[in-house]
Structure formats: C-alpha cells, structure tokens
Short mmCIF file of C-alpha atoms and ligand atoms in Angstrom, two decimals:
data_model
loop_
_atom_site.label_atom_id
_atom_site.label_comp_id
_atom_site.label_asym_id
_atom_site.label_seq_id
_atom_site.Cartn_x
_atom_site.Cartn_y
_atom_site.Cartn_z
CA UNK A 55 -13.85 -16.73 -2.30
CA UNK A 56 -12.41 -18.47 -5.47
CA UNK A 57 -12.16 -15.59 -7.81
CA UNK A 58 -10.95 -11.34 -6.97
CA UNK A 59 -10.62 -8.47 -8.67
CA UNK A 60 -7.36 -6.85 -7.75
CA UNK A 61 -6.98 -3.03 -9.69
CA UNK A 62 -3.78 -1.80 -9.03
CA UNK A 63 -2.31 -5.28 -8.74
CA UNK A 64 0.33 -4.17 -11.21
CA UNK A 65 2.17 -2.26 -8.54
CA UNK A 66 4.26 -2.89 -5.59
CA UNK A 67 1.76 -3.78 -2.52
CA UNK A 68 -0.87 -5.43 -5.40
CA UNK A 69 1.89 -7.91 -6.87
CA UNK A 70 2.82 -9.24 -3.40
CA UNK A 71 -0.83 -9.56 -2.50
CA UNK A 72 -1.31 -11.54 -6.15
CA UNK A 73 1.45 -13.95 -4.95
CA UNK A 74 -0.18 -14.36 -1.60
CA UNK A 75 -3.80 -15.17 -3.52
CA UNK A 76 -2.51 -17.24 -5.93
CA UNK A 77 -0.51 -19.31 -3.65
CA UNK A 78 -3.91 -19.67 -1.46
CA UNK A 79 -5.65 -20.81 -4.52
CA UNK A 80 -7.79 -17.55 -5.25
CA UNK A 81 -8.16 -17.06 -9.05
CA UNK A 82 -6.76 -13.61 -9.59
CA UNK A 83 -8.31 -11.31 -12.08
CA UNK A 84 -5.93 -7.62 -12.12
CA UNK A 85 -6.82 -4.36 -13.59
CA UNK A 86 -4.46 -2.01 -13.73
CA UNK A 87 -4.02 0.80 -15.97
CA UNK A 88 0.11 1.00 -15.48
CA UNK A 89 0.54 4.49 -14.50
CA UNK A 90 2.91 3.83 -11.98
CA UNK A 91 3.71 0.06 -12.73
CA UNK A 92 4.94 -2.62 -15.38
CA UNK A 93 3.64 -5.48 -16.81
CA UNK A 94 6.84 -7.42 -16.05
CA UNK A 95 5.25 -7.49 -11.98
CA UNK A 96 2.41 -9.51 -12.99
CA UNK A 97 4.52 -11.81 -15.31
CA UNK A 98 7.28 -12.41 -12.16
CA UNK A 99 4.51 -13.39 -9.93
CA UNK A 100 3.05 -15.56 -12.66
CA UNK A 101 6.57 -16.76 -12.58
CA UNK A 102 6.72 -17.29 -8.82
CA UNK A 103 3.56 -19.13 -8.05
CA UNK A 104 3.27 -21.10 -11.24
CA UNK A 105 -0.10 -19.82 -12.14
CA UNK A 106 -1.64 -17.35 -14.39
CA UNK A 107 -3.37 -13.89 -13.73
CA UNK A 108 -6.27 -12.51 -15.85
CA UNK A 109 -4.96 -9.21 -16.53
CA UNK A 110 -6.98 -5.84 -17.94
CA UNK A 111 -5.03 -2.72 -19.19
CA UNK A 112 -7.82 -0.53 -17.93
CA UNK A 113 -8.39 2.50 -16.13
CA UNK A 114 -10.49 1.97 -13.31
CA UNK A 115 -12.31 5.41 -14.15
CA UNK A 116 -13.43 3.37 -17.61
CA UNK A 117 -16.96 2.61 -16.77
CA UNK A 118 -17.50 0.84 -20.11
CA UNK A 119 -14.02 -1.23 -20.11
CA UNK A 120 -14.91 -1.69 -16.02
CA UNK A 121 -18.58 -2.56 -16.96
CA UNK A 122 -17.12 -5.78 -19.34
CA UNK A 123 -14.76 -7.04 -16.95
CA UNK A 124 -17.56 -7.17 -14.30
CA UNK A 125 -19.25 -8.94 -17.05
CA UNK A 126 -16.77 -11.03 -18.05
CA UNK A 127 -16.49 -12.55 -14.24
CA UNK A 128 -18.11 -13.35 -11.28
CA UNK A 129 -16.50 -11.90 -8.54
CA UNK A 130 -16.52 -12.62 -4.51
CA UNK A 131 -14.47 -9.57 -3.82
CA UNK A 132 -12.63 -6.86 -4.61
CA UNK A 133 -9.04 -5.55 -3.55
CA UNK A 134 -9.07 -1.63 -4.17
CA UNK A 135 -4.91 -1.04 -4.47
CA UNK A 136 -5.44 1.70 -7.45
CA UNK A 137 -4.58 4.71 -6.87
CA UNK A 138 -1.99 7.77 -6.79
CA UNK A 139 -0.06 8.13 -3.81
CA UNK A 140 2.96 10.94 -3.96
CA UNK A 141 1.87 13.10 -1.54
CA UNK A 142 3.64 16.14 -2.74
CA UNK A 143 2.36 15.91 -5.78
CA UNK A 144 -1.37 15.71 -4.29
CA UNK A 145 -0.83 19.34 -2.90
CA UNK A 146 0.28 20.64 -6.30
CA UNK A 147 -2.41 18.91 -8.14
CA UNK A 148 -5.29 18.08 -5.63
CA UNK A 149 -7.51 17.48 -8.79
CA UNK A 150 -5.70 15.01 -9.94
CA UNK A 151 -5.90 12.81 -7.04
CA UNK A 152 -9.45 13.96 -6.42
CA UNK A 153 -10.28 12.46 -10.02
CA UNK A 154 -8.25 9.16 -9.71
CA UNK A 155 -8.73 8.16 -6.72
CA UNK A 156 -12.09 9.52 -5.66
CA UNK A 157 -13.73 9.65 -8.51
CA UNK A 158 -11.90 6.33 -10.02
CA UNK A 159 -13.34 5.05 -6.84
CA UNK A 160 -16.99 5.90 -7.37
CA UNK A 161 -16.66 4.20 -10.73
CA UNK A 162 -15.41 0.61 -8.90
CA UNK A 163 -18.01 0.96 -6.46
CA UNK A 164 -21.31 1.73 -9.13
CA UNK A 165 -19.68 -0.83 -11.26
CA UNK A 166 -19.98 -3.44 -8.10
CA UNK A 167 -23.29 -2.14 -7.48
CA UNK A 168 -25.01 -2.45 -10.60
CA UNK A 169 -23.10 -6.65 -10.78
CA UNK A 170 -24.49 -6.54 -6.87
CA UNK A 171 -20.82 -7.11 -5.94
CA UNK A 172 -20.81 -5.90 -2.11
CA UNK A 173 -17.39 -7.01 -0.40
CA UNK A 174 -14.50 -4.68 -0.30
CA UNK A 175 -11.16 -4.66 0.48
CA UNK A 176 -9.86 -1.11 0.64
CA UNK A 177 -6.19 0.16 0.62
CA UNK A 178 -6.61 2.85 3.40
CA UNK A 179 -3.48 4.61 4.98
CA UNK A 180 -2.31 5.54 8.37
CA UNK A 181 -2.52 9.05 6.65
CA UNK A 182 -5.96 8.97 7.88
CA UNK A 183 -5.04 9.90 11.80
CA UNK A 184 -3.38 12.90 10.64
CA UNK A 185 -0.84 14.28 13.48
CA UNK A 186 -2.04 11.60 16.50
CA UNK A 187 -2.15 13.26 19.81
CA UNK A 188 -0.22 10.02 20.79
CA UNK A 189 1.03 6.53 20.06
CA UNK A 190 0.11 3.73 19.87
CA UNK A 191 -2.68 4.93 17.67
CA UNK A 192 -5.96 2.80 17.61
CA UNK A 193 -8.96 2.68 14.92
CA UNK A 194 -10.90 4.81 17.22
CA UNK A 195 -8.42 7.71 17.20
CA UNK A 196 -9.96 11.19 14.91
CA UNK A 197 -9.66 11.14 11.62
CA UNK A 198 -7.85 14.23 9.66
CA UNK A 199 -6.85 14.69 6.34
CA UNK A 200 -3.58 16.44 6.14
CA UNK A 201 -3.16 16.87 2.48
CA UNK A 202 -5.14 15.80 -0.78
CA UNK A 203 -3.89 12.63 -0.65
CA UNK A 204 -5.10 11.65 2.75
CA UNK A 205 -8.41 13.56 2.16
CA UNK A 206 -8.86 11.24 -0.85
CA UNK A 207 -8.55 8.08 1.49
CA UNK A 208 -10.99 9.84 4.01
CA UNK A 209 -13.72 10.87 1.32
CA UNK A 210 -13.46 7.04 0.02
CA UNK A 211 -13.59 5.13 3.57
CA UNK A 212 -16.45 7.82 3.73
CA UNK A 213 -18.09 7.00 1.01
CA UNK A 214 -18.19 3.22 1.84
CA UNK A 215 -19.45 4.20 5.35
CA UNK A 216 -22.40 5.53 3.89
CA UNK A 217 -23.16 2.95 1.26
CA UNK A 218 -23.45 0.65 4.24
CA UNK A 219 -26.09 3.06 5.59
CA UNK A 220 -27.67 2.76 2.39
CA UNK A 221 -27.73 -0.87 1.95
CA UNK A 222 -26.16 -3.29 4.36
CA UNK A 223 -25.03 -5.67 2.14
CA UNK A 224 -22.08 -3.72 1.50
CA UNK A 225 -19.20 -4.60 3.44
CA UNK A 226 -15.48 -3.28 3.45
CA UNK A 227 -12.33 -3.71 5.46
CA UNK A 228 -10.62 -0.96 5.32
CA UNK A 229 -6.89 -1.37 6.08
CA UNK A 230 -4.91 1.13 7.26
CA UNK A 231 -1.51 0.10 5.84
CA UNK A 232 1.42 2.03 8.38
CA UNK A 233 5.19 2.47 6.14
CA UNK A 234 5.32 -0.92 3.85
CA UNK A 235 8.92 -1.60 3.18
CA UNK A 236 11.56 -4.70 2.03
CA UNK A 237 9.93 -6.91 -1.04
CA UNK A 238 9.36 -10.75 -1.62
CA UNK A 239 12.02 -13.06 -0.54
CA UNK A 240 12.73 -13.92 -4.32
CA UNK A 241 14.18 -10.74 -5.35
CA UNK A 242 12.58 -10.63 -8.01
CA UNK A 243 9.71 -7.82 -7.27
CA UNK A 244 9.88 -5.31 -5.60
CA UNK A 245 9.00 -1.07 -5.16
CA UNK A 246 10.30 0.59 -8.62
CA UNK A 247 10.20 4.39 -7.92
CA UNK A 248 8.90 5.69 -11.29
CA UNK A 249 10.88 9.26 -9.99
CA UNK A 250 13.24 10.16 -7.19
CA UNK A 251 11.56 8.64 -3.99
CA UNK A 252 9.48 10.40 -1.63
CA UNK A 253 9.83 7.56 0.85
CA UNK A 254 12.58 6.66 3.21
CA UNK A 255 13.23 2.78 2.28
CA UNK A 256 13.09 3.22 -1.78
CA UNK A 257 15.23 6.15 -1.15
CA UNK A 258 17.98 4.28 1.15
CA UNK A 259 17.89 1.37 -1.30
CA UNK A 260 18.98 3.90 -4.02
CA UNK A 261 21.94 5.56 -2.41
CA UNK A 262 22.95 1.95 -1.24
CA UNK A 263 22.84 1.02 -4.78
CA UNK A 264 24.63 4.11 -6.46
CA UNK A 265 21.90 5.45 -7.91
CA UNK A 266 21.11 8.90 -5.58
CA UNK A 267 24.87 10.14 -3.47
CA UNK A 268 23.82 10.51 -0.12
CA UNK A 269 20.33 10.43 2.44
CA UNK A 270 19.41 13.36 3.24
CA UNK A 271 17.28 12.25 7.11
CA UNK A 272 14.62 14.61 7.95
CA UNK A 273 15.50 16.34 10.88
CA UNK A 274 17.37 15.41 14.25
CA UNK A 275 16.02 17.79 16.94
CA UNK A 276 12.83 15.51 17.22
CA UNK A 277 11.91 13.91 20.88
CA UNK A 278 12.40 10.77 20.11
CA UNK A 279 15.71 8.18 21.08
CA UNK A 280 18.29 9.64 18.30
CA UNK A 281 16.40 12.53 17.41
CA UNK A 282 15.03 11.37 13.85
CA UNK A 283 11.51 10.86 13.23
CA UNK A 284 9.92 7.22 14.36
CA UNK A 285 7.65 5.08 11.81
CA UNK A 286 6.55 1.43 11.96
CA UNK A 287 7.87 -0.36 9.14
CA UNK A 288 5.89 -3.48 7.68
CA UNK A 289 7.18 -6.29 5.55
CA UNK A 290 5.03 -6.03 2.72
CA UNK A 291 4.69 -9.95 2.35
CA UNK A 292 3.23 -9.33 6.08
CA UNK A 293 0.69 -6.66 4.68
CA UNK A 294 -0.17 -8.84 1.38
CA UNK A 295 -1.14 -11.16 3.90
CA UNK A 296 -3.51 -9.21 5.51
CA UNK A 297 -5.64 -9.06 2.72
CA UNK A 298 -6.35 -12.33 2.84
CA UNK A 299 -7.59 -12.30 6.29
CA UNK A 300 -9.62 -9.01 5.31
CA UNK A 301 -11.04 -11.45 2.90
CA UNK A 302 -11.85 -14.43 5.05
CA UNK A 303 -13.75 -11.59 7.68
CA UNK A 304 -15.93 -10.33 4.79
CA UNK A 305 -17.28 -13.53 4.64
CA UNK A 306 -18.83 -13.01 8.31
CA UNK A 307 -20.72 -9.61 6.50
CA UNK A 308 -18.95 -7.09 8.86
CA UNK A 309 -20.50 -3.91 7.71
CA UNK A 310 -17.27 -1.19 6.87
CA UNK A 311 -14.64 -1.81 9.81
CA UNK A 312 -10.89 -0.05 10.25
CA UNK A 313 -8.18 -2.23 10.68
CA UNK A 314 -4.35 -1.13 11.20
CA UNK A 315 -1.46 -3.15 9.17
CA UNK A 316 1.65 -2.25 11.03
CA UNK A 317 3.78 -4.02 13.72
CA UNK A 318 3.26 -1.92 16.54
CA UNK A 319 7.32 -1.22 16.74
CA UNK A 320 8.68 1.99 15.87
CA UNK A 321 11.82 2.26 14.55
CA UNK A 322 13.47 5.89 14.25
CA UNK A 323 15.37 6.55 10.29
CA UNK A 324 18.89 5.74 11.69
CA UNK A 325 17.72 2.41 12.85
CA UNK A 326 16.59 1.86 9.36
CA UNK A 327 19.44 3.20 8.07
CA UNK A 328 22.26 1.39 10.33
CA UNK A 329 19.96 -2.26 9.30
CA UNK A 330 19.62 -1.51 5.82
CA UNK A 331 23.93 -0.92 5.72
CA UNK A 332 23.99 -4.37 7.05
CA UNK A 333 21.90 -6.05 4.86
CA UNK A 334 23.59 -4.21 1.98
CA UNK A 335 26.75 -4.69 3.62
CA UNK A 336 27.85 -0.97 2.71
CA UNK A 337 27.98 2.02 4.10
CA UNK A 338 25.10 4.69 3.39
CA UNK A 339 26.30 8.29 3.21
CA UNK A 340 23.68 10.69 4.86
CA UNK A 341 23.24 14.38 5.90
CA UNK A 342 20.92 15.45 8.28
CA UNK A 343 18.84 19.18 6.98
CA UNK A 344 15.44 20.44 8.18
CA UNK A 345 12.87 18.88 9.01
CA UNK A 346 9.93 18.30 6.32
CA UNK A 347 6.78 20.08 6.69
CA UNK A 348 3.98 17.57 7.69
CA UNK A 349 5.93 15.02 9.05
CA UNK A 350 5.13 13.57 12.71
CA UNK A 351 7.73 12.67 15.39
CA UNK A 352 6.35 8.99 15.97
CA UNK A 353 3.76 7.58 14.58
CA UNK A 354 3.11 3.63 15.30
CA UNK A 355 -0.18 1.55 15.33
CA UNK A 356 -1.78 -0.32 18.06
CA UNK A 357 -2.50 -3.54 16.00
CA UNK A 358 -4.65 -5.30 19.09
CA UNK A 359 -7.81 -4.94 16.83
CA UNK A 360 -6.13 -6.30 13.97
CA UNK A 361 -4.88 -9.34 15.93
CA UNK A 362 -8.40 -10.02 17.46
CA UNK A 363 -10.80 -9.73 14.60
CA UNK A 364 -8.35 -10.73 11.44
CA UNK A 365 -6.23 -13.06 13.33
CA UNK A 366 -3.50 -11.49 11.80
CA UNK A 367 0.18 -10.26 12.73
CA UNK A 368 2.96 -9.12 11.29
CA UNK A 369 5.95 -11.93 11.60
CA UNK A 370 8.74 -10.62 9.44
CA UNK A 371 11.52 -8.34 11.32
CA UNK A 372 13.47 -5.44 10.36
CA UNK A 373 16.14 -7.66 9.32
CA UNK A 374 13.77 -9.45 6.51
CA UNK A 375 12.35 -5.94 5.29
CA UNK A 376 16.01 -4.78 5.24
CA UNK A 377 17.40 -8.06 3.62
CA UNK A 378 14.77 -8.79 0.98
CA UNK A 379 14.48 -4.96 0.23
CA UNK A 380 18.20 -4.71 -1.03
CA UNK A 381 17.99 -8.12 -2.70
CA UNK A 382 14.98 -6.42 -5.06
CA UNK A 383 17.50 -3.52 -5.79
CA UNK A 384 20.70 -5.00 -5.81
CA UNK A 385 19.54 -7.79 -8.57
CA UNK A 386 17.37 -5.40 -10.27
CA UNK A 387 19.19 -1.81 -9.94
CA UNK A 388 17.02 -0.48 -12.82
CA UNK A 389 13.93 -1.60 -10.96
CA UNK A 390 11.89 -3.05 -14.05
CA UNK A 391 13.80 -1.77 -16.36
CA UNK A 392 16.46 -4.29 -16.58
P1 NAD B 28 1.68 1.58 -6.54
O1 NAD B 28 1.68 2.91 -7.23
O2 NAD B 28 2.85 0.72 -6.67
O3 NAD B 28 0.38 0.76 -6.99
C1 NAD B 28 -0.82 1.36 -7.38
C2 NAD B 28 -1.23 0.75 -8.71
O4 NAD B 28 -2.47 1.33 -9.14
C3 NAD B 28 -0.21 0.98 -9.83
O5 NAD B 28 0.06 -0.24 -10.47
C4 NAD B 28 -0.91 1.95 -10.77
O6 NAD B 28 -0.52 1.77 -12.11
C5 NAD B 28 -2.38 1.61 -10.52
N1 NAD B 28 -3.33 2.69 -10.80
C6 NAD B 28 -3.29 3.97 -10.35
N2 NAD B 28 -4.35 4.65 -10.79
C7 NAD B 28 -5.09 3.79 -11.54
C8 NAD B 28 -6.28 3.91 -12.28
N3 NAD B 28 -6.95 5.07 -12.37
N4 NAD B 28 -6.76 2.83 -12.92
C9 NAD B 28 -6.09 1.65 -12.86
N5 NAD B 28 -4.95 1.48 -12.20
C10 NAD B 28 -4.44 2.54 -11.53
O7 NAD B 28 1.36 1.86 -4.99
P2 NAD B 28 1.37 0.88 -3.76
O8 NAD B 28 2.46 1.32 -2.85
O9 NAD B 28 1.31 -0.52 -4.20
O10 NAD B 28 0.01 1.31 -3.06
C11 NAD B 28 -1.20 0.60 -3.27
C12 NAD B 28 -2.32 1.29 -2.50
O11 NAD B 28 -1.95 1.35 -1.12
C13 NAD B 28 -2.57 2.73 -2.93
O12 NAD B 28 -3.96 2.96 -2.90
C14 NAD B 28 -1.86 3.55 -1.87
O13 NAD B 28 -2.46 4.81 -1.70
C15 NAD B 28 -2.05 2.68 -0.64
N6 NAD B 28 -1.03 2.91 0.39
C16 NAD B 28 0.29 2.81 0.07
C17 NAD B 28 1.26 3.08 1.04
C18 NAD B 28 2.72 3.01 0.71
O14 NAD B 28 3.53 3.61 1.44
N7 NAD B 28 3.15 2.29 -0.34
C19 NAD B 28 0.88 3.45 2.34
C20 NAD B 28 -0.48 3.53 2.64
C21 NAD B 28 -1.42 3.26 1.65
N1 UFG B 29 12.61 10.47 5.63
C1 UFG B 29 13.90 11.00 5.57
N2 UFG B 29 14.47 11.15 4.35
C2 UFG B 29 13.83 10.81 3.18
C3 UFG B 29 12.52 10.27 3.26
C4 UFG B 29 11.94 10.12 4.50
O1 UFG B 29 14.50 11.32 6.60
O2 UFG B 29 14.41 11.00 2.10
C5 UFG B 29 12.00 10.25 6.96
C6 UFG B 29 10.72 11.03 7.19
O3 UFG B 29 11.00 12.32 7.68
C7 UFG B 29 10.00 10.12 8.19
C8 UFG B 29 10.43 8.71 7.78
O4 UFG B 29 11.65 8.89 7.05
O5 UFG B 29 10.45 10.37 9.48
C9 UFG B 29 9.42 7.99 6.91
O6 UFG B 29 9.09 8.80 5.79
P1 UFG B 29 8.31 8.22 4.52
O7 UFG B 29 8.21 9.33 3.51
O8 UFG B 29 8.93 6.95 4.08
O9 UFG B 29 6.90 7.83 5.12
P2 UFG B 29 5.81 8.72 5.87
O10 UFG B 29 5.65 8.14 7.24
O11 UFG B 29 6.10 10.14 5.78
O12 UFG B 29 4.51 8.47 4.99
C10 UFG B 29 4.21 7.21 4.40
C11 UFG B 29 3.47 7.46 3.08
C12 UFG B 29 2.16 8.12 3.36
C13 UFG B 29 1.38 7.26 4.31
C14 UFG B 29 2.16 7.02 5.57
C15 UFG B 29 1.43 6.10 6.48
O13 UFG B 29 4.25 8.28 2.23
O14 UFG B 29 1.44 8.23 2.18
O15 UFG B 29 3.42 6.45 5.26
O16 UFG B 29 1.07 4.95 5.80
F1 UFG B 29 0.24 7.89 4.63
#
C-alpha cells in the first residue's frame, strides 16, 4: 500500500485525499492535467504534511505520457478523481464528458492492465440513483443516469463490473460520494469554482464573501420541513478519508463493490444557509425562484454498508463543513488566485 496514483489529485476532493495519504505515510504520485485545478493545491498540501508529491502534468487520455508514468512506478492502487463534473454543461456537450471521462477512463484502466495494476478506487456519485423512490437510499437501490454526467459514472462503474467478469483480479470500490462541502481545517485549500458555481456551498461561500449579490434557493414548495430541497452534506476531510479505508478493503480482493460517502443527515438549503451565516458571521441575502429541472426533494444515503465493510463514518458536523468552508474563502477570496 506504500505508493498510489492519484489523477485528478490537483483538484478539490484529490488534494484533501493527498493530505490524508501523505499523513498515513502512502507515497503519493498525482496526475493531473489542470483543467479545472492549480498547481498551487498540490504545493499547499506539500506545505501541510511536510512531504513531497510526485506530480505529472498529464492528461489521463495520454496513453503514451500514462504508459511512462506506469513505467516510471510501481503502483498498489489507484484513486480515479479525474474527471469533468458540471452537470449542465454535460447536457450541452455530452461528448465532451463522454471523451474525458469515459473514454479518459478506458485509457487508466488498459494502462493498469497492460502494468497488471488491478485495485481501484473510483470517484462514483450519488448521481448514480437518479430520482430515488425514497430515502435513505442504499447500494442496492436502481441505478439511472439522469444526464451525461451521471451516465458517464454509470458506463465507468459498468465497465469495471465487467472487467471483474473478465478477470477477477480486478477489484474496485466504488464510492458514491453524496454533496462534499467545507475544506481542510487549515484554510488553506479549498473548492475554487473555475466559473460561477453550480453547487449550493461554493455558491453561498461567494455571496458571503462579496463576490456573487444574493442566493438565489431552488424552490420552496417542496415536501420537505421549510420547503427547500434536502441533501446530505459531507465534510470533505470525512470523504478523503474514506479513500483510505477503500484502500485498506482492496487489500481483502473484494471484486467491484458500491459504497455510499455521506452522513446519513439531510439538511434542507436554509439550514445550510442559516449555519454558513454563522460561521461567516454575516448575513446571506437570498431569493427564492423556481425550482431547477432535475433536482430531487431529498436525497440522503443510508451509510450502514459503508460503516460495516469500510469501518468508516463521517465525524465532522455541519458546523465544521460550515466553519472550515468560509475560512478557505474568506483567507483566499480569489480562490487560487491570490
Ligand atoms: P475537481 O474538478 O476539483 O477535480 C477533478 C480533477 O481532475 C481536476 O484537478 C482536473 O484538472 C482533473 N482532470 C479532469 N479531467 C482530466 C483529465 N482528462 N486528465 C487529467 N486530469 C483531469 O472535482 P472534485 O470535486 O474534486 O471531484 C473529483 C471526482 O469526484 C470527480 O470524478 C467528480 O465527478 C466526483 N464527484 C464529485 C462530487 C462533487 O460534488 N464535488 C460529487 C460526486 C462525485
Ligand atoms: N441549490 C440552490 N441554489 C443554488 C445551488 C443549489 O438552491 O445556487 C440547491 C439545489 O436545488 C439542491 C441543493 O441546493 O436542493 C444542492 O444542490 P447542489 O447543486 O449543490 O448539489 P446536487 O445535490 O444538485 O448535486 C451534487 C452534484 C452532482 C452529484 C450530486 C450527488 O452537483 O454532480 O451532488 O453527489 F451527483
């Protein structure tokens, strides 16, 4: 378990998960190509732990530059963060996420093969379940892709379902991460938006930090305790830490198994909102307008599985992801930039 590839460890959920490696004493190896990230991540988290990353500027759909890292190291693992993951962009440009995440993919995994590199660690989605017939949802519920996006995770836990057929020394966890949020304790990474945010907490941190005027909260009229939709927010240090469990059970050879990364809490976007003014001290102007197509009333994960097989649980509170998220963006307003 003493050295992993981590592509996409430039960006936000990869750079916690470096800090949580390096700090266990994994050797970290990181190729990113920096689409959506910056270099300045990996050198924070150097910074943090007080230990260095191996880092390739590479596109994982590179099978040459891919082919000479393999070569370069011997790897126990793989972490699988890269990937696009704007969901209304996936709709306008399906291809797009069909060729950098699917087929980017299929390059990682023939790459693996041909170095007979077989464990996995896979950044799935609760995008998977689609619109659950109910909560708390569970590994077993049906699988739906409701846009490009979440048919790109589908296709690749697919695809790793039937390379296990194929050959069962593959093995791969695939977690599927509920709404990350907050940053590490430090303040000094965090999410850095590239655009506008799509996503609730980015977008909170922004108006509570000047940048964007007001929230607008998707709809009011839901069925639900204040009427706005229900998610369940996880610390990201909690989810980082996941991956290290989901590295400890590939060591057992589990075949391709689901796991959820959430808290099993749902908290509704007012909640979010009335914590994050506390943390930030402020108030947080908002309007509520329509609802968003797609969107679910609740949607929260049974984490029971999680808890059994990984022996892992989220510990960090709404409080923490609140807290540490608006010390990220209040000592680093530009994101990276600054
Ligand atoms: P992120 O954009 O911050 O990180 C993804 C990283 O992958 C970036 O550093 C980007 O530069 C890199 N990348 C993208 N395409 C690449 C390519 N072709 N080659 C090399 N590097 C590439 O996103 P994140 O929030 O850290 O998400 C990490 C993973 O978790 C993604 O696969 C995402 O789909 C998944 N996920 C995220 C969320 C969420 O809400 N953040 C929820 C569920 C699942
Ligand atoms: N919301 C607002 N205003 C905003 C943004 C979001 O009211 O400006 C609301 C949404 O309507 C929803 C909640 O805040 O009720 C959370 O929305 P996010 O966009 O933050 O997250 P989603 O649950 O819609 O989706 C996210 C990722 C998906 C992923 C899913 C599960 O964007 O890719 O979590 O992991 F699949």
């Amino acid at each position: 378990m003493n050295k992993v590839l981590v592509t996409g460890g430039a960006g936000y959920i990869g750079s916690h998960t470096c800090i949580e490696l390096l700090h266990s004493g994994v050797d970290v190896v990181v190729v990113d190509n920096l689409s959506n990230s910056n270099l300045k991540a990996l050198e924070r988290v150097e910074s943090i732990t007080g230990k260095s990353i191996t880092f390739y500027e590479v596109d994982i759909r590179n099978v040459e530059e891919m082919d000479k890292v393999f070569v370069a190291h011997s790897f126990y693992a793989v972490i699988h963060f890269a990937g696009l993951k704007a969901v209304g962009e996936s709709v306008a440009q399906p291809l797009k996420y069909f060729d950098n995440n699917i087929y980017g993919t299929q390059v990682l995994l023939q790459t693996m093969k041909k170095h007979e590199i077989f464990n996995l660690v896979f950044s799935s989605s609760a995008t998977v379940y689609g619109e659950p017939a109910s909560v708390p949802i569970t590994e077993g519920f049906p699988l739906s892709a409701v846009n490009p996006y979440g048919r790109s995770k589908l296709v690749i836990e697919d695809m790793l379902r039937d390379l296990n057929v194929s050959d069962s020394r593959w093995n791969a966890i695939l977690l599927r991460y509920f709404n990350p949020a907050g940053a590490h304790v430090s303040g000094l990474i965090g999410e850095d938006p590239q655009d506008i945010p799509n996503n609730l907490m980015p977008y909170i941190s922004q108006v509570a930090v000047g940048k964007l005027e007001y929230l607008s909260v998707y709809g009011g009229d839901y069925d639900t305790h204040d009427g706005t939709g229900v998610r369940d927010y996880i610390h990201v240090v909690d989810l980082a830490k996941g991956h290290l469990c989901a590295l400890e059970k590939l060591k057992s050879n589990p075949g391709v198994v689901p796991y959820n990364l959430g808290t099993g809490i749902g908290y509704s976007v007012l909640d979010m909102l009335a914590a994050f003014e506390q943390a930030a001290e402020c108030k947080i102007p908002y309007q509520i307008v329509d609802r968003r197509a797609g969107d679910t009333a609740i949607c929260y994960a049974d984490v029971s599985l999680t808890k059994a097989d990984l022996g892992w649980q989220a510990v960090l509170g709404i409080e923490e992801m609140t807290g540490d998220g608006w010390r990220w963006q209040s000592q680093n307003p530009k994101g990276y930039e600054d």
